Amino acid sequence: MGFFARLKEDLDAARSHDPAARGSLENFFAYSGLHAIWVHRLTHRLWQNPALRFPARIISQLARFATGIEIHPGATIGRRFFIDHGMGVVIGETSEIGDDVMIYHGVTLGGRSLARIKRHPTIGDRVTIGAGAKILGPITIGRDSAVGANAVVVKDAPPESIVTGVPAKWRHRDAQRETKPAVDPAEYDIEYRI
């Protein structure tokens, strides 16, 4: 895929995931999550050459300073990845992230070992990770899953799961339940009387 096609795909992903996204020009200049992933693509390419790992780390740290998002150059990230708000996101070196993944601010894809092995999570395609979630260790979150805000996940979750709690537990998604609004819209119709 060419550079401009990938750029357009990223901008389209931002618009499809964020109802506040008003247009590609604004998103291009104002979305730190996009900036972080664009820099990551450069640093990941540099990281593939052992002689360029030092510049890759320096550039990734400059991006961290500018965006508040730390993505190690060794992390593998799929297409149409979107970070909403972004501040405080940490993605470790051996993390693997699939296509069409969305994460919110404060998310950590971290390790639990100091050994030089695969020590960070693998995130399947079309996974959404809520604000503040911590996914730790070489575990797998299956495709089409959702991780709740502030969950602490240290065990695998199969495809099509909802993962919540501390420590997190998973349950299968209930498609019928998820089509209903979380709050009845009638609850928003409040009459103010003086």
Short mmCIF file of C-alpha atoms in Angstrom, two decimals:
data_model
loop_
_atom_site.label_atom_id
_atom_site.label_comp_id
_atom_site.label_asym_id
_atom_site.label_seq_id
_atom_site.Cartn_x
_atom_site.Cartn_y
_atom_site.Cartn_z
CA MET A 1 0.00 0.00 0.00
CA GLY A 2 1.36 3.43 -0.92
CA PHE A 3 2.13 6.24 1.49
CA PHE A 4 -0.85 8.45 0.56
CA ALA A 5 -3.29 5.54 0.48
CA ARG A 6 -2.17 4.51 3.98
CA LEU A 7 -2.48 8.12 5.19
CA LYS A 8 -6.03 8.34 3.82
CA GLU A 9 -6.88 5.00 5.42
CA ASP A 10 -5.66 6.28 8.81
CA LEU A 11 -7.67 9.50 8.49
CA ASP A 12 -10.77 7.52 7.50
CA ALA A 13 -10.27 5.22 10.52
CA ALA A 14 -10.14 8.26 12.82
CA ARG A 15 -13.38 9.58 11.38
CA SER A 16 -15.13 6.21 11.68
CA HIS A 17 -14.05 5.72 15.32
CA ASP A 18 -14.47 9.24 16.68
CA PRO A 19 -17.83 11.04 16.41
CA ALA A 20 -16.03 14.29 17.32
CA ALA A 21 -13.79 14.06 14.23
CA ARG A 22 -14.90 16.90 11.98
CA GLY A 23 -12.65 16.51 8.98
CA SER A 24 -9.46 15.05 7.61
CA LEU A 25 -7.55 18.34 7.65
CA GLU A 26 -8.26 18.95 11.34
CA ASN A 27 -7.52 15.31 12.17
CA PHE A 28 -4.23 15.47 10.26
CA PHE A 29 -2.99 18.39 12.33
CA ALA A 30 -4.70 17.86 15.71
CA TYR A 31 -4.90 14.11 16.46
CA SER A 32 -1.91 13.00 18.53
CA GLY A 33 -2.91 9.35 18.14
CA LEU A 34 -2.43 9.65 14.39
CA HIS A 35 0.89 11.44 14.83
CA ALA A 36 2.13 8.69 17.15
CA ILE A 37 1.25 5.88 14.74
CA TRP A 38 2.79 7.71 11.79
CA VAL A 39 6.06 8.16 13.65
CA HIS A 40 5.87 4.54 14.80
CA ARG A 41 5.73 3.34 11.21
CA LEU A 42 9.00 5.16 10.52
CA THR A 43 10.71 3.96 13.72
CA HIS A 44 9.49 0.37 13.21
CA ARG A 45 11.05 0.35 9.75
CA LEU A 46 14.33 1.66 11.22
CA TRP A 47 14.15 -0.95 14.02
CA GLN A 48 14.24 -3.75 11.45
CA ASN A 49 17.88 -2.81 10.75
CA PRO A 50 19.98 -3.48 13.90
CA ALA A 51 22.36 -0.65 12.91
CA LEU A 52 19.47 1.85 13.08
CA ARG A 53 17.94 0.86 16.41
CA PHE A 54 19.48 3.76 18.30
CA PRO A 55 18.01 6.42 15.96
CA ALA A 56 14.69 4.54 16.06
CA ARG A 57 14.61 4.81 19.88
CA ILE A 58 15.57 8.50 19.84
CA ILE A 59 12.85 9.34 17.31
CA SER A 60 10.28 7.31 19.28
CA GLN A 61 11.19 9.22 22.45
CA LEU A 62 10.77 12.54 20.63
CA ALA A 63 7.33 11.36 19.50
CA ARG A 64 6.54 10.39 23.10
CA PHE A 65 7.48 13.88 24.24
CA ALA A 66 5.32 15.48 21.54
CA THR A 67 2.25 13.22 21.80
CA GLY A 68 2.23 11.71 25.30
CA ILE A 69 2.05 8.28 23.63
CA GLU A 70 4.93 5.81 23.94
CA ILE A 71 5.15 3.12 21.27
CA HIS A 72 8.31 1.04 21.25
CA PRO A 73 9.76 0.77 17.71
CA GLY A 74 9.76 -3.03 18.01
CA ALA A 75 5.97 -3.26 18.43
CA THR A 76 4.06 -4.67 15.46
CA ILE A 77 0.89 -2.73 14.61
CA GLY A 78 -1.70 -3.54 11.96
CA ARG A 79 -3.71 -1.30 9.66
CA ARG A 80 -6.35 1.28 10.66
CA PHE A 81 -5.11 1.41 14.26
CA PHE A 82 -6.62 4.36 16.13
CA ILE A 83 -5.70 5.85 19.50
CA ASP A 84 -8.42 8.19 20.80
CA HIS A 85 -7.19 11.00 23.07
CA GLY A 86 -3.96 9.09 23.55
CA MET A 87 -2.28 10.65 26.57
CA GLY A 88 -0.55 8.04 28.70
CA VAL A 89 -0.70 5.15 26.23
CA VAL A 90 2.27 2.74 26.48
CA ILE A 91 2.83 -0.04 23.95
CA GLY A 92 5.74 -2.38 24.74
CA GLU A 93 8.39 -3.77 22.43
CA THR A 94 6.96 -7.23 21.74
CA SER A 95 3.32 -6.13 21.49
CA GLU A 96 1.44 -7.30 18.42
CA ILE A 97 -1.71 -5.42 17.42
CA GLY A 98 -4.08 -6.53 14.67
CA ASP A 99 -6.10 -4.52 12.17
CA ASP A 100 -8.95 -2.12 13.04
CA VAL A 101 -7.99 -1.88 16.73
CA MET A 102 -9.03 1.14 18.79
CA ILE A 103 -7.62 2.10 22.17
CA TYR A 104 -8.33 4.98 24.51
CA HIS A 105 -6.05 7.06 26.74
CA GLY A 106 -4.12 5.56 29.60
CA VAL A 107 -3.89 2.07 28.10
CA THR A 108 -0.79 -0.03 28.81
CA LEU A 109 0.24 -3.04 26.76
CA GLY A 110 3.00 -4.03 29.15
CA GLY A 111 5.22 -6.87 30.22
CA ARG A 112 5.55 -8.94 33.39
CA SER A 113 9.03 -10.35 32.77
CA LEU A 114 12.55 -8.99 32.42
CA ALA A 115 13.62 -11.89 30.18
CA ARG A 116 14.34 -11.16 26.50
CA ILE A 117 11.36 -13.10 25.25
CA LYS A 118 7.87 -12.26 23.97
CA ARG A 119 6.66 -10.44 27.06
CA HIS A 120 3.88 -8.15 25.82
CA PRO A 121 0.29 -8.85 24.67
CA THR A 122 -1.06 -9.87 21.30
CA ILE A 123 -4.27 -8.01 20.40
CA GLY A 124 -6.53 -9.52 17.73
CA ASP A 125 -8.34 -7.72 14.92
CA ARG A 126 -11.23 -5.35 15.71
CA VAL A 127 -10.55 -5.13 19.45
CA THR A 128 -11.51 -2.05 21.47
CA ILE A 129 -9.59 -1.30 24.66
CA GLY A 130 -11.16 1.11 27.17
CA ALA A 131 -9.46 3.98 28.97
CA GLY A 132 -6.93 3.02 31.61
CA ALA A 133 -6.91 -0.70 30.83
CA LYS A 134 -3.72 -2.59 31.59
CA ILE A 135 -3.03 -5.70 29.51
CA LEU A 136 0.08 -7.35 30.90
CA GLY A 137 2.26 -10.22 29.76
CA PRO A 138 2.44 -12.45 26.69
CA ILE A 139 -1.30 -13.03 26.59
CA THR A 140 -3.75 -12.89 23.70
CA ILE A 141 -6.96 -10.90 23.43
CA GLY A 142 -9.00 -12.59 20.71
CA ARG A 143 -10.49 -10.83 17.69
CA ASP A 144 -13.74 -8.83 18.02
CA SER A 145 -13.33 -8.42 21.78
CA ALA A 146 -13.71 -5.41 24.05
CA VAL A 147 -11.66 -4.66 27.15
CA GLY A 148 -13.41 -2.47 29.71
CA ALA A 149 -12.03 0.74 31.17
CA ASN A 150 -9.49 0.20 33.96
CA ALA A 151 -9.49 -3.59 33.53
CA VAL A 152 -6.27 -5.35 34.56
CA VAL A 153 -5.89 -8.27 32.17
CA VAL A 154 -3.30 -10.99 32.87
CA LYS A 155 -4.96 -14.00 31.21
CA ASP A 156 -5.94 -14.81 27.63
CA ALA A 157 -9.42 -13.94 26.39
CA PRO A 158 -10.97 -15.84 23.46
CA PRO A 159 -12.43 -14.16 20.37
CA GLU A 160 -15.68 -12.21 20.82
CA SER A 161 -15.20 -11.57 24.55
CA ILE A 162 -15.98 -8.77 26.94
CA VAL A 163 -13.11 -8.43 29.43
CA THR A 164 -13.71 -6.44 32.64
CA GLY A 165 -12.58 -6.17 36.24
CA VAL A 166 -9.50 -6.30 38.47
CA PRO A 167 -8.26 -8.91 37.89
CA ALA A 168 -10.17 -9.10 34.63
CA LYS A 169 -12.50 -11.93 33.75
CA TRP A 170 -14.00 -12.53 30.34
CA ARG A 171 -17.45 -13.46 29.13
CA HIS A 172 -18.72 -14.04 25.62
CA ARG A 173 -20.27 -11.07 23.89
CA ASP A 174 -24.05 -11.13 23.80
CA ALA A 175 -24.86 -9.60 20.41
CA GLN A 176 -28.54 -9.08 21.28
CA ARG A 177 -27.71 -7.31 24.56
CA GLU A 178 -25.19 -5.02 22.88
CA THR A 179 -27.67 -3.68 20.33
CA LYS A 180 -29.71 -2.06 23.08
CA PRO A 181 -28.57 1.35 24.33
CA ALA A 182 -26.75 1.30 27.66
CA VAL A 183 -29.10 4.03 28.90
CA ASP A 184 -32.68 4.44 27.75
CA PRO A 185 -32.81 7.67 25.67
CA ALA A 186 -35.98 8.60 27.58
CA GLU A 187 -33.78 9.04 30.66
CA TYR A 188 -32.17 12.02 28.97
CA ASP A 189 -35.48 13.84 28.58
CA ILE A 190 -35.47 15.83 31.79
CA GLU A 191 -37.91 18.64 32.31
CA TYR A 192 -36.64 21.46 34.41
CA ARG A 193 -39.34 23.10 36.46
CA ILE A 194 -38.91 26.33 38.37
#
